[in-house]
Amino acid sequence: AQTVTQSQPEMSVQEAETVTLSCTYDTSESDYYLFWYKQPPSRQMILVIRQEAYKQQNATENRFSVNFQKAAKSFSLKISDSQLGDAAMYFCAYTMSGGSNYKLTFGKGTLLTVNP
Amino acid sequence: GAGVSQSPSNKVTEKGKDVELRCDPISGHTALYWYRQSLGQGLEFLIYFQGNSAPDKSGLPSDRFSAERTGGSVSTLTIQRTQQEDSAVYLCASSLGRQVTSNQPQHFGDGTRLSIL
């Protein structure tokens, strides 16, 4: 079974600084998708960034970027120029490609605090 | 609407009562998902709908849990004879296609916070 591990229950960063959130996963599949979701206190899960495993190039969305290391099964999220609005719970998620790929497997999350 | 809509936002009920949680997906999205988020935990998959049928109910924790979807749109998650361990946030998501891809991700609602007294 696929598992997703987020080893940092909590992280903090100063406003305008850079922070990296860690995520590792376990799978025997060669093709899959990875996602980072943000959950602010409003509870809505907001998609931050996505990565296809077959793409070597790391995904980037404005201040958010990932470091995807397929061999190491690592998928970290880097937030640059952190803003107060980035404070939230961040979840890493995995789904396989094909077959039962409607099912997202989530890590337990990392609570990010942004200090002014 | 523009996003996935869930109601009620919060629900408090007594142990043993039945509850119904509603999800209205994004218009045109054929796939619908229910997840449960217990305190301090990640999201746990409950059930997946494609249209009105549920090919995967494997995540439903017991036979007290059931879900249906009508008209390929609104879905209702029902919990019978609620127990305290059912207390959680129940999140609904929808996606455009049959399979989740990076171009067709799951879009989530705000969830229903269920508290069983």
mmCIF file of C-alpha atoms in Angstrom:
data_model
loop_
_atom_site.group_PDB
_atom_site.id
_atom_site.type_symbol
_atom_site.label_atom_id
_atom_site.label_comp_id
_atom_site.label_asym_id
_atom_site.label_seq_id
_atom_site.Cartn_x
_atom_site.Cartn_y
_atom_site.Cartn_z
ATOM 1 C CA ALA A 1 0.000 0.000 0.000
ATOM 2 C CA GLN A 2 1.096 3.507 -0.702
ATOM 3 C CA THR A 3 2.011 5.667 2.261
ATOM 4 C CA VAL A 4 2.874 9.335 2.576
ATOM 5 C CA THR A 5 5.000 10.634 5.434
ATOM 6 C CA GLN A 6 5.390 14.207 6.559
ATOM 7 C CA SER A 7 8.033 14.177 9.256
ATOM 8 C CA GLN A 8 7.549 17.755 10.443
ATOM 9 C CA PRO A 9 4.324 18.188 12.451
ATOM 10 C CA GLU A 10 5.033 21.907 12.817
ATOM 11 C CA MET A 11 7.260 24.475 11.143
ATOM 12 C CA SER A 12 7.676 28.215 11.531
ATOM 13 C CA VAL A 13 9.166 30.884 9.307
ATOM 14 C CA GLN A 14 9.709 34.605 9.442
ATOM 15 C CA GLU A 15 7.767 36.701 7.007
ATOM 16 C CA ALA A 16 9.697 37.161 3.730
ATOM 17 C CA GLU A 17 11.953 34.194 4.464
ATOM 18 C CA THR A 18 12.027 30.792 2.764
ATOM 19 C CA VAL A 19 10.812 27.536 4.273
ATOM 20 C CA THR A 20 10.892 23.941 3.039
ATOM 21 C CA LEU A 21 8.341 21.319 4.027
ATOM 22 C CA SER A 22 9.317 17.664 3.700
ATOM 23 C CA CYS A 23 7.364 14.769 2.246
ATOM 24 C CA THR A 24 8.378 11.209 1.485
ATOM 25 C CA TYR A 25 6.240 8.464 0.042
ATOM 26 C CA ASP A 26 6.378 4.773 -0.551
ATOM 27 C CA THR A 27 5.145 3.197 -3.768
ATOM 28 C CA SER A 28 6.041 0.422 -6.162
ATOM 29 C CA GLU A 29 4.508 2.316 -9.081
ATOM 30 C CA SER A 30 6.664 4.058 -11.665
ATOM 31 C CA ASP A 31 4.069 6.575 -12.773
ATOM 32 C CA TYR A 32 2.017 8.626 -10.373
ATOM 33 C CA TYR A 33 1.009 12.133 -9.354
ATOM 34 C CA LEU A 34 1.975 14.156 -6.309
ATOM 35 C CA PHE A 35 0.221 17.160 -4.859
ATOM 36 C CA TRP A 36 0.591 19.710 -2.108
ATOM 37 C CA TYR A 37 -2.625 21.023 -0.588
ATOM 38 C CA LYS A 38 -2.997 23.929 1.820
ATOM 39 C CA GLN A 39 -5.713 23.930 4.487
ATOM 40 C CA PRO A 40 -6.243 27.270 6.237
ATOM 41 C CA PRO A 41 -8.563 27.575 9.264
ATOM 42 C CA SER A 42 -11.490 27.815 6.841
ATOM 43 C CA ARG A 43 -10.921 24.057 6.328
ATOM 44 C CA GLN A 44 -11.050 24.173 2.534
ATOM 45 C CA MET A 45 -8.256 22.164 0.946
ATOM 46 C CA ILE A 46 -6.612 24.373 -1.664
ATOM 47 C CA LEU A 47 -4.383 22.868 -4.322
ATOM 48 C CA VAL A 48 -0.979 24.558 -4.198
ATOM 49 C CA ILE A 49 1.126 22.638 -6.683
ATOM 50 C CA ARG A 50 1.164 19.365 -8.611
ATOM 51 C CA GLN A 51 3.849 17.127 -10.113
ATOM 52 C CA GLU A 52 3.785 14.263 -12.571
ATOM 53 C CA ALA A 53 6.298 11.554 -11.731
ATOM 54 C CA TYR A 54 7.340 11.117 -15.364
ATOM 55 C CA LYS A 55 8.452 14.744 -15.553
ATOM 56 C CA GLN A 56 11.953 15.402 -14.341
ATOM 57 C CA GLN A 57 11.442 19.140 -14.213
ATOM 58 C CA ASN A 58 10.331 20.405 -10.823
ATOM 59 C CA ALA A 59 6.961 22.136 -10.772
ATOM 60 C CA THR A 60 6.773 25.827 -9.891
ATOM 61 C CA GLU A 61 3.777 28.049 -9.102
ATOM 62 C CA ASN A 62 4.811 31.606 -8.299
ATOM 63 C CA ARG A 63 6.424 31.528 -4.825
ATOM 64 C CA PHE A 64 5.872 27.781 -4.478
ATOM 65 C CA SER A 65 8.214 25.181 -5.914
ATOM 66 C CA VAL A 66 8.950 21.544 -5.335
ATOM 67 C CA ASN A 67 12.087 19.454 -5.156
ATOM 68 C CA PHE A 68 11.038 16.121 -6.627
ATOM 69 C CA GLN A 69 13.577 13.354 -6.112
ATOM 70 C CA LYS A 70 12.039 10.249 -7.676
ATOM 71 C CA ALA A 71 14.755 7.795 -6.686
ATOM 72 C CA ALA A 72 14.619 8.961 -3.098
ATOM 73 C CA LYS A 73 10.799 9.135 -3.199
ATOM 74 C CA SER A 74 10.936 12.634 -1.847
ATOM 75 C CA PHE A 75 8.678 15.581 -2.703
ATOM 76 C CA SER A 76 9.466 18.695 -0.669
ATOM 77 C CA LEU A 77 7.694 22.038 -0.952
ATOM 78 C CA LYS A 78 9.611 25.297 -0.880
ATOM 79 C CA ILE A 79 7.800 28.523 -0.093
ATOM 80 C CA SER A 80 9.786 31.628 -0.956
ATOM 81 C CA ASP A 81 9.138 35.139 0.373
ATOM 82 C CA SER A 82 6.713 33.751 2.963
ATOM 83 C CA GLN A 83 3.593 35.789 3.614
ATOM 84 C CA LEU A 84 1.242 35.857 6.593
ATOM 85 C CA GLY A 85 -1.436 34.331 4.383
ATOM 86 C CA ASP A 86 0.713 31.250 3.884
ATOM 87 C CA ALA A 87 0.046 30.177 7.466
ATOM 88 C CA ALA A 88 -1.938 26.955 7.240
ATOM 89 C CA MET A 89 -1.787 23.191 7.436
ATOM 90 C CA TYR A 90 0.006 21.723 4.438
ATOM 91 C CA PHE A 91 -0.710 18.225 3.186
ATOM 92 C CA CYS A 92 1.286 16.162 0.753
ATOM 93 C CA ALA A 93 -0.789 13.724 -1.331
ATOM 94 C CA TYR A 94 -0.156 10.882 -3.759
ATOM 95 C CA THR A 95 -2.204 9.074 -6.352
ATOM 96 C CA MET A 96 -1.168 6.381 -8.762
ATOM 97 C CA SER A 97 -1.555 6.738 -12.509
ATOM 98 C CA GLY A 98 -4.222 4.502 -13.999
ATOM 99 C CA GLY A 99 -6.191 1.875 -12.119
ATOM 100 C CA SER A 100 -7.447 3.174 -8.792
ATOM 101 C CA ASN A 101 -6.005 6.619 -9.223
ATOM 102 C CA TYR A 102 -9.105 8.395 -7.976
ATOM 103 C CA LYS A 103 -7.918 7.759 -4.405
ATOM 104 C CA LEU A 104 -5.614 10.327 -2.874
ATOM 105 C CA THR A 105 -3.361 9.174 -0.054
ATOM 106 C CA PHE A 106 -2.475 12.006 2.297
ATOM 107 C CA GLY A 107 0.248 12.594 4.837
ATOM 108 C CA LYS A 108 -0.686 13.787 8.312
ATOM 109 C CA GLY A 109 0.212 17.360 7.518
ATOM 110 C CA THR A 110 2.619 20.084 8.601
ATOM 111 C CA LEU A 111 1.323 23.131 10.445
ATOM 112 C CA LEU A 112 3.124 26.211 9.141
ATOM 113 C CA THR A 113 3.278 29.364 11.249
ATOM 114 C CA VAL A 114 4.446 32.615 9.672
ATOM 115 C CA ASN A 115 5.861 35.133 12.125
ATOM 116 C CA PRO A 116 5.636 38.866 11.324
ATOM 117 C CA GLY B 1 -21.734 27.413 -7.925
ATOM 118 C CA ALA B 2 -18.075 28.072 -8.491
ATOM 119 C CA GLY B 3 -16.784 25.564 -5.976
ATOM 120 C CA VAL B 4 -17.729 22.462 -4.034
ATOM 121 C CA SER B 5 -20.419 23.296 -1.512
ATOM 122 C CA GLN B 6 -21.014 21.336 1.694
ATOM 123 C CA SER B 7 -23.735 21.642 4.283
ATOM 124 C CA PRO B 8 -24.116 22.008 7.125
ATOM 125 C CA SER B 9 -20.851 23.691 8.007
ATOM 126 C CA ASN B 10 -21.074 22.412 11.547
ATOM 127 C CA LYS B 11 -23.255 19.736 13.093
ATOM 128 C CA VAL B 12 -23.575 18.829 16.744
ATOM 129 C CA THR B 13 -25.675 15.828 17.628
ATOM 130 C CA GLU B 14 -26.195 13.323 20.379
ATOM 131 C CA LYS B 15 -24.730 9.856 20.332
ATOM 132 C CA GLY B 16 -27.091 7.407 18.696
ATOM 133 C CA LYS B 17 -28.737 9.906 16.354
ATOM 134 C CA ASP B 18 -28.554 9.700 12.564
ATOM 135 C CA VAL B 19 -26.941 12.509 10.565
ATOM 136 C CA GLU B 20 -26.917 13.466 6.902
ATOM 137 C CA LEU B 21 -24.126 15.472 5.313
ATOM 138 C CA ARG B 22 -24.595 17.048 1.915
ATOM 139 C CA CYS B 23 -22.159 17.766 -0.900
ATOM 140 C CA ASP B 24 -22.856 19.757 -4.050
ATOM 141 C CA PRO B 25 -19.939 19.301 -6.483
ATOM 142 C CA ILE B 26 -18.649 21.651 -9.121
ATOM 143 C CA SER B 27 -21.010 21.669 -12.066
ATOM 144 C CA GLY B 28 -19.930 19.183 -14.714
ATOM 145 C CA HIS B 29 -17.667 17.182 -12.436
ATOM 146 C CA THR B 30 -18.488 13.517 -12.836
ATOM 147 C CA ALA B 31 -16.334 12.197 -10.014
ATOM 148 C CA LEU B 32 -17.109 12.828 -6.346
ATOM 149 C CA TYR B 33 -15.215 11.770 -3.243
ATOM 150 C CA TRP B 34 -15.788 11.757 0.501
ATOM 151 C CA TYR B 35 -12.922 11.940 2.987
ATOM 152 C CA ARG B 36 -12.805 12.033 6.776
ATOM 153 C CA GLN B 37 -10.307 14.124 8.699
ATOM 154 C CA SER B 38 -9.967 13.222 12.353
ATOM 155 C CA LEU B 39 -8.222 15.554 14.784
ATOM 156 C CA GLY B 40 -4.495 15.740 14.055
ATOM 157 C CA GLN B 41 -4.735 13.312 11.177
ATOM 158 C CA GLY B 42 -4.558 13.513 7.429
ATOM 159 C CA LEU B 43 -7.505 12.794 5.208
ATOM 160 C CA GLU B 44 -8.882 9.287 5.123
ATOM 161 C CA PHE B 45 -10.635 8.156 1.922
ATOM 162 C CA LEU B 46 -14.213 6.979 2.438
ATOM 163 C CA ILE B 47 -15.961 6.537 -0.916
ATOM 164 C CA TYR B 48 -15.741 7.441 -4.588
ATOM 165 C CA PHE B 49 -18.591 8.077 -7.015
ATOM 166 C CA GLN B 50 -18.419 8.087 -10.779
ATOM 167 C CA GLY B 51 -21.753 9.472 -11.876
ATOM 168 C CA ASN B 52 -24.340 7.931 -9.584
ATOM 169 C CA SER B 53 -22.508 4.686 -8.961
ATOM 170 C CA ALA B 54 -19.922 4.022 -6.268
ATOM 171 C CA PRO B 55 -17.269 1.661 -7.599
ATOM 172 C CA ASP B 56 -15.213 1.969 -4.418
ATOM 173 C CA LYS B 57 -16.789 2.003 -0.972
ATOM 174 C CA SER B 58 -13.786 0.413 0.653
ATOM 175 C CA GLY B 59 -13.073 3.327 2.976
ATOM 176 C CA LEU B 60 -16.423 3.351 4.745
ATOM 177 C CA PRO B 61 -15.499 2.418 8.322
ATOM 178 C CA SER B 62 -18.647 0.443 9.187
ATOM 179 C CA ASP B 63 -22.110 -0.443 7.936
ATOM 180 C CA ARG B 64 -23.431 2.578 9.820
ATOM 181 C CA PHE B 65 -21.968 4.699 7.040
ATOM 182 C CA SER B 66 -23.651 4.965 3.655
ATOM 183 C CA ALA B 67 -23.653 7.425 0.784
ATOM 184 C CA GLU B 68 -25.636 8.058 -2.332
ATOM 185 C CA ARG B 69 -25.493 10.380 -5.277
ATOM 186 C CA THR B 70 -28.429 11.390 -7.431
ATOM 187 C CA GLY B 71 -28.619 13.001 -10.853
ATOM 188 C CA GLY B 72 -24.864 12.787 -11.142
ATOM 189 C CA SER B 73 -24.669 15.774 -8.862
ATOM 190 C CA VAL B 74 -25.543 16.107 -5.168
ATOM 191 C CA SER B 75 -24.296 13.463 -2.755
ATOM 192 C CA THR B 76 -25.404 12.650 0.762
ATOM 193 C CA LEU B 77 -23.279 10.866 3.358
ATOM 194 C CA THR B 78 -25.395 9.291 6.079
ATOM 195 C CA ILE B 79 -24.138 8.096 9.431
ATOM 196 C CA GLN B 80 -26.595 6.028 11.450
ATOM 197 C CA ARG B 81 -26.495 5.563 15.220
ATOM 198 C CA THR B 82 -23.611 7.974 15.564
ATOM 199 C CA GLN B 83 -20.769 7.213 17.959
ATOM 200 C CA GLN B 84 -18.286 9.597 19.547
ATOM 201 C CA GLU B 85 -15.494 8.262 17.352
ATOM 202 C CA ASP B 86 -17.420 9.556 14.345
ATOM 203 C CA SER B 87 -16.526 13.109 15.398
ATOM 204 C CA ALA B 88 -14.398 14.550 12.605
ATOM 205 C CA VAL B 89 -14.413 16.913 9.668
ATOM 206 C CA TYR B 90 -16.004 15.309 6.614
ATOM 207 C CA LEU B 91 -14.658 16.697 3.363
ATOM 208 C CA CYS B 92 -16.115 16.271 -0.082
ATOM 209 C CA ALA B 93 -14.192 16.718 -3.311
ATOM 210 C CA SER B 94 -15.009 16.527 -6.993
ATOM 211 C CA SER B 95 -12.996 16.220 -10.174
ATOM 212 C CA LEU B 96 -13.734 16.623 -13.846
ATOM 213 C CA GLY B 97 -12.795 13.237 -15.152
ATOM 214 C CA ARG B 98 -12.863 9.635 -14.184
ATOM 215 C CA GLN B 99 -9.258 9.638 -13.156
ATOM 216 C CA VAL B 100 -7.306 12.133 -11.161
ATOM 217 C CA THR B 101 -4.432 13.654 -13.099
ATOM 218 C CA SER B 102 -2.331 16.703 -12.594
ATOM 219 C CA ASN B 103 -4.633 18.537 -14.999
ATOM 220 C CA GLN B 104 -7.789 17.226 -13.378
ATOM 221 C CA PRO B 105 -7.108 17.412 -9.668
ATOM 222 C CA GLN B 106 -9.623 17.025 -6.891
ATOM 223 C CA HIS B 107 -11.279 20.233 -5.725
ATOM 224 C CA PHE B 108 -12.439 20.292 -2.124
ATOM 225 C CA GLY B 109 -15.276 21.882 -0.207
ATOM 226 C CA ASP B 110 -15.002 23.508 3.216
ATOM 227 C CA GLY B 111 -16.123 20.369 4.991
ATOM 228 C CA THR B 112 -18.660 19.615 7.693
ATOM 229 C CA ARG B 113 -17.392 19.529 11.259
ATOM 230 C CA LEU B 114 -19.366 16.793 13.022
ATOM 231 C CA SER B 115 -19.353 16.668 16.809
ATOM 232 C CA ILE B 116 -20.991 13.786 18.638
ATOM 233 C CA LEU B 117 -21.855 14.490 22.260
#
